[in-house]
Structures are given as C-alpha cells and as structure tokens.
Short mmCIF file of C-alpha atoms in Angstrom, two decimals:
data_model
loop_
_atom_site.label_atom_id
_atom_site.label_comp_id
_atom_site.label_asym_id
_atom_site.label_seq_id
_atom_site.Cartn_x
_atom_site.Cartn_y
_atom_site.Cartn_z
CA MET A 1 -8.76 11.93 12.75
CA THR A 2 -12.37 11.53 11.63
CA GLN A 3 -11.73 10.62 8.03
CA GLN A 4 -13.02 7.44 6.42
CA ILE A 5 -10.51 5.48 4.36
CA GLY A 6 -11.64 3.42 1.37
CA VAL A 7 -9.94 0.11 0.58
CA VAL A 8 -10.58 -0.62 -3.09
CA PRO A 9 -9.74 -3.91 -4.81
CA VAL A 10 -8.51 -3.29 -8.36
CA GLY A 11 -8.96 -6.60 -10.15
CA GLU A 12 -9.13 -9.86 -8.22
CA VAL A 13 -8.00 -9.55 -4.59
CA PRO A 14 -8.72 -12.08 -1.81
CA ALA A 15 -11.47 -10.80 0.51
CA LEU A 16 -9.49 -11.68 3.64
CA VAL A 17 -6.61 -9.45 2.52
CA LEU A 18 -9.00 -6.52 2.20
CA LYS A 19 -10.43 -7.13 5.68
CA VAL A 20 -6.94 -7.40 7.23
CA ILE A 21 -5.86 -4.13 5.61
CA ALA A 22 -9.01 -2.28 6.67
CA ALA A 23 -8.72 -3.55 10.26
CA ASN A 24 -5.06 -2.48 10.49
CA ILE A 25 -5.80 0.97 9.08
CA THR A 26 -8.49 1.46 11.71
CA ALA A 27 -6.16 0.28 14.48
CA CYS A 28 -3.05 2.22 13.43
CA TYR A 29 -4.53 5.51 12.30
CA ARG A 30 -7.66 5.43 14.49
CA CYS A 31 -9.98 6.23 11.60
CA PRO A 32 -12.62 3.99 10.05
CA ALA A 33 -11.72 2.02 6.95
CA VAL A 34 -14.28 0.41 4.65
CA VAL A 35 -13.87 -2.12 1.87
CA LEU A 36 -15.43 -0.80 -1.32
CA PRO A 37 -16.61 -2.68 -4.42
CA LYS A 38 -14.05 -4.08 -6.85
CA ARG A 39 -12.93 -1.94 -9.78
CA PRO A 40 -11.47 -3.23 -13.06
CA VAL A 41 -7.77 -3.01 -13.86
CA PRO A 42 -7.31 -0.26 -16.47
CA GLU A 43 -5.97 -1.91 -19.62
CA SER A 44 -3.87 1.16 -20.39
CA ALA A 45 -1.80 0.49 -17.23
CA PHE A 46 -0.16 -2.62 -18.70
CA ASP A 47 3.35 -2.00 -20.03
CA ASP A 48 4.23 -4.85 -22.39
CA ARG A 49 7.94 -3.92 -22.41
CA ARG A 50 8.12 -4.51 -18.66
CA ASN A 51 5.30 -7.06 -18.39
CA GLN A 52 4.07 -5.04 -15.40
CA TYR A 53 1.38 -2.49 -14.58
CA ASP A 54 2.15 1.21 -14.18
CA ALA A 55 1.04 2.23 -10.68
CA GLY A 56 0.70 5.87 -11.74
CA ILE A 57 -1.83 5.01 -14.44
CA ILE A 58 -3.84 2.88 -12.02
CA ILE A 59 -3.85 5.76 -9.52
CA GLU A 60 -5.02 8.14 -12.24
CA GLN A 61 -7.93 5.80 -12.88
CA LEU A 62 -8.68 5.60 -9.14
CA GLY A 63 -8.98 9.38 -9.23
CA ALA A 64 -11.50 9.20 -12.05
CA TRP A 65 -13.79 6.90 -10.07
CA ASN A 66 -15.98 8.58 -7.50
CA PHE A 67 -15.62 7.69 -3.80
CA PRO A 68 -17.65 10.45 -2.10
CA ALA A 69 -17.73 8.87 1.37
CA CYS A 70 -13.95 8.50 1.64
CA SER A 71 -11.25 11.11 2.15
CA LYS A 72 -8.40 8.75 1.19
CA ILE A 73 -8.27 5.66 -1.03
CA VAL A 74 -5.93 2.67 -0.81
CA GLY A 75 -6.17 0.63 -4.00
CA ILE A 76 -5.11 -3.01 -3.78
CA THR A 77 -4.11 -5.23 -6.69
CA SER A 78 -2.66 -8.70 -7.07
CA LEU A 79 -0.76 -7.58 -10.17
CA ASP A 80 2.93 -6.66 -10.41
CA ILE A 81 3.21 -2.85 -10.38
CA PHE A 82 6.07 -0.46 -11.05
CA ILE A 83 6.88 3.21 -10.95
CA PRO A 84 9.39 4.39 -13.56
CA ILE A 85 12.32 4.90 -11.17
CA PHE A 86 12.12 1.36 -9.71
CA ASN A 87 12.01 -2.14 -11.17
CA TYR A 88 8.96 -2.89 -9.04
CA ALA A 89 6.98 -1.38 -6.20
CA TYR A 90 5.23 -2.82 -3.20
CA GLY A 91 3.19 0.35 -3.11
CA TYR A 92 2.92 3.90 -4.37
CA ALA A 93 1.18 7.00 -3.06
CA VAL A 94 0.81 10.61 -4.05
CA GLN A 95 2.52 12.41 -1.14
CA GLY A 96 -0.12 14.40 0.73
CA GLY A 97 -2.74 13.32 -1.80
CA ASP A 98 -5.80 11.14 -1.61
CA LEU A 99 -4.82 8.07 -3.64
CA SER A 100 -2.43 5.19 -3.17
CA MET A 101 -1.90 1.76 -4.66
CA ILE A 102 -0.36 -1.40 -3.26
CA SER A 103 0.53 -4.67 -4.96
CA LEU A 104 0.33 -8.12 -3.39
CA PHE A 105 2.41 -9.63 -6.19
CA ARG A 106 5.83 -9.65 -4.48
CA LEU A 107 4.60 -9.97 -0.90
CA ASN A 108 3.84 -13.67 -1.17
CA ARG A 109 7.48 -14.72 -1.71
CA ASN A 110 10.39 -14.72 0.70
CA ALA A 111 13.81 -13.44 -0.34
CA ASP A 112 14.88 -17.04 -1.10
CA GLY A 113 11.80 -17.62 -3.29
CA SER A 114 9.96 -19.78 -0.78
CA LEU A 115 6.39 -19.11 0.26
CA PRO A 116 5.82 -17.34 3.58
CA PRO A 117 3.20 -18.58 6.03
CA PRO A 118 -0.17 -16.90 5.38
CA SER A 119 0.15 -14.84 8.57
CA LEU A 120 3.38 -13.24 7.29
CA PHE A 121 1.78 -12.50 3.91
CA TYR A 122 -1.12 -10.71 5.64
CA GLU A 123 1.32 -8.84 7.87
CA ARG A 124 3.25 -7.63 4.83
CA THR A 125 0.11 -6.45 3.02
CA ALA A 126 -1.02 -4.49 6.07
CA LYS A 127 2.41 -2.89 6.53
CA VAL A 128 2.58 -1.71 2.91
CA ALA A 129 -0.95 -0.28 3.13
CA LEU A 130 -0.14 1.53 6.41
CA HIS A 131 3.08 2.89 4.92
CA GLU A 132 1.40 4.22 1.78
CA LEU A 133 -1.45 5.70 3.79
CA GLY A 134 1.19 7.49 5.90
CA HIS A 135 2.38 9.18 2.70
CA LEU A 136 -1.20 10.28 2.02
CA PHE A 137 -1.15 11.83 5.49
CA SER A 138 1.97 13.75 4.36
CA LEU A 139 4.49 11.61 6.23
CA PHE A 140 7.85 11.08 4.52
CA HIS A 141 10.19 8.12 4.84
CA CYS A 142 11.50 7.92 8.38
CA HIS A 143 15.11 7.23 9.43
CA GLU A 144 13.86 5.31 12.48
CA THR A 145 13.98 1.56 11.78
CA GLN A 146 11.17 1.00 14.29
CA CYS A 147 8.60 2.98 12.33
CA ILE A 148 6.09 1.90 9.68
CA MET A 149 7.34 4.86 7.57
CA HIS A 150 10.87 3.43 7.30
CA PHE A 151 11.69 2.68 3.64
CA SER A 152 11.55 -1.01 2.67
CA GLY A 153 13.48 -1.72 -0.51
CA ALA A 154 13.47 -5.48 0.01
CA ILE A 155 11.07 -7.98 1.52
CA THR A 156 13.48 -8.59 4.42
CA ASP A 157 13.36 -4.85 5.22
CA LEU A 158 9.57 -4.96 5.24
CA ASP A 159 9.57 -7.92 7.61
CA GLN A 160 11.65 -5.97 10.13
CA ILE A 161 9.59 -2.80 10.44
CA PRO A 162 6.75 -2.68 12.98
CA PHE A 163 3.04 -2.00 12.48
CA TYR A 164 3.20 1.36 14.20
CA LEU A 165 4.57 4.86 13.77
CA CYS A 166 7.56 6.08 15.78
CA PRO A 167 6.79 8.87 18.30
CA ASP A 168 8.08 11.57 15.91
CA CYS A 169 5.84 10.45 13.00
CA GLU A 170 2.92 9.97 15.40
CA ARG A 171 3.38 13.57 16.56
CA ARG A 172 3.36 14.82 12.95
CA LEU A 173 -0.11 13.33 12.49
CA THR A 174 -1.50 15.26 15.44
CA PRO A 175 -3.08 18.55 14.34
#
C-alpha cells in the first residue's frame, strides 16, 4: 500500500489522540498517515431530537473539503455521533469509500461509568480508527474475535479485540 491517510480533527480533538491514531494507522496498514488541520463541525449535523451529531452529515461535509494529498480520510470528533440504525456509534465509514468518522465521546467511559486509564482510552481510539479504515479498504466485519474488523457493539467488546487484522483479512488487503 502506498496511499497516504489523512487524520482530520473535526472540532476540538486532543493533539495526542491524533498522533496516536496516525501512528497506529502507519503501523497496522503500513501506509503513511498525516494529521491535517482542524475543520469545523458542520452545524447541520446536530440533531436536536437526539442531542447528537449525524455521522453521515459530517462525512458528507468531509467529502466537500479538499484533501488532495490523501487517498483516505479518517475524521475524528469529540462529539457524540449516531447513524440512524443505532443509538450511537463509535465510528462510521462508507464501505470501500474514502471517508470515515470516529467519535471519542463514548470511548472515555468504562461499561460501569468509571473513567479508564489514559492508555486504555488511546487504545480504544486507535482500534476504532483502524476498524473504520478497514471498511474504507473494503473489509467487512469479521467473525474472528482476534481481528480488528470484529464488530464491537459495546465498549467491553472493543477492549477485547486486538490491534491487528486476522490472517484472512490481512490476505484480503493484499492485491
């Protein structure tokens, strides 16, 4: 893979989170990842009935911004996002597309409501970004529990998956 991946903060996002995500993308997918300048949160993405932001609208806006040096974009926000079929989303990607979005909002709480150690929070953000980027590389959810492409419906699920692809998903990335 010789593609460059753009990591784009949408709204306020801690700089260390962006660096952790970019470093993990480079390590897992063996392609360079760069942190790009912050973009504003599109006001039209806020749904006042849900008190959340529509990930699809944010992704549409990502598509309207120009990122000529990057073949894929991972947008990062600290806001609570949703897609219509779920109450919330850790991340969302257009399968086989160029744009994805992840939210930090629910990654900084354990299932019991307590705060995780910072290292676990960074681990979670990297895993969600790697998972969504896998969708951009046309990978689907994987049945293998030891694969970054395994579906994580709850934070405890996310904590159990590894940082890497299973051999079958790894093979699917190879041209």
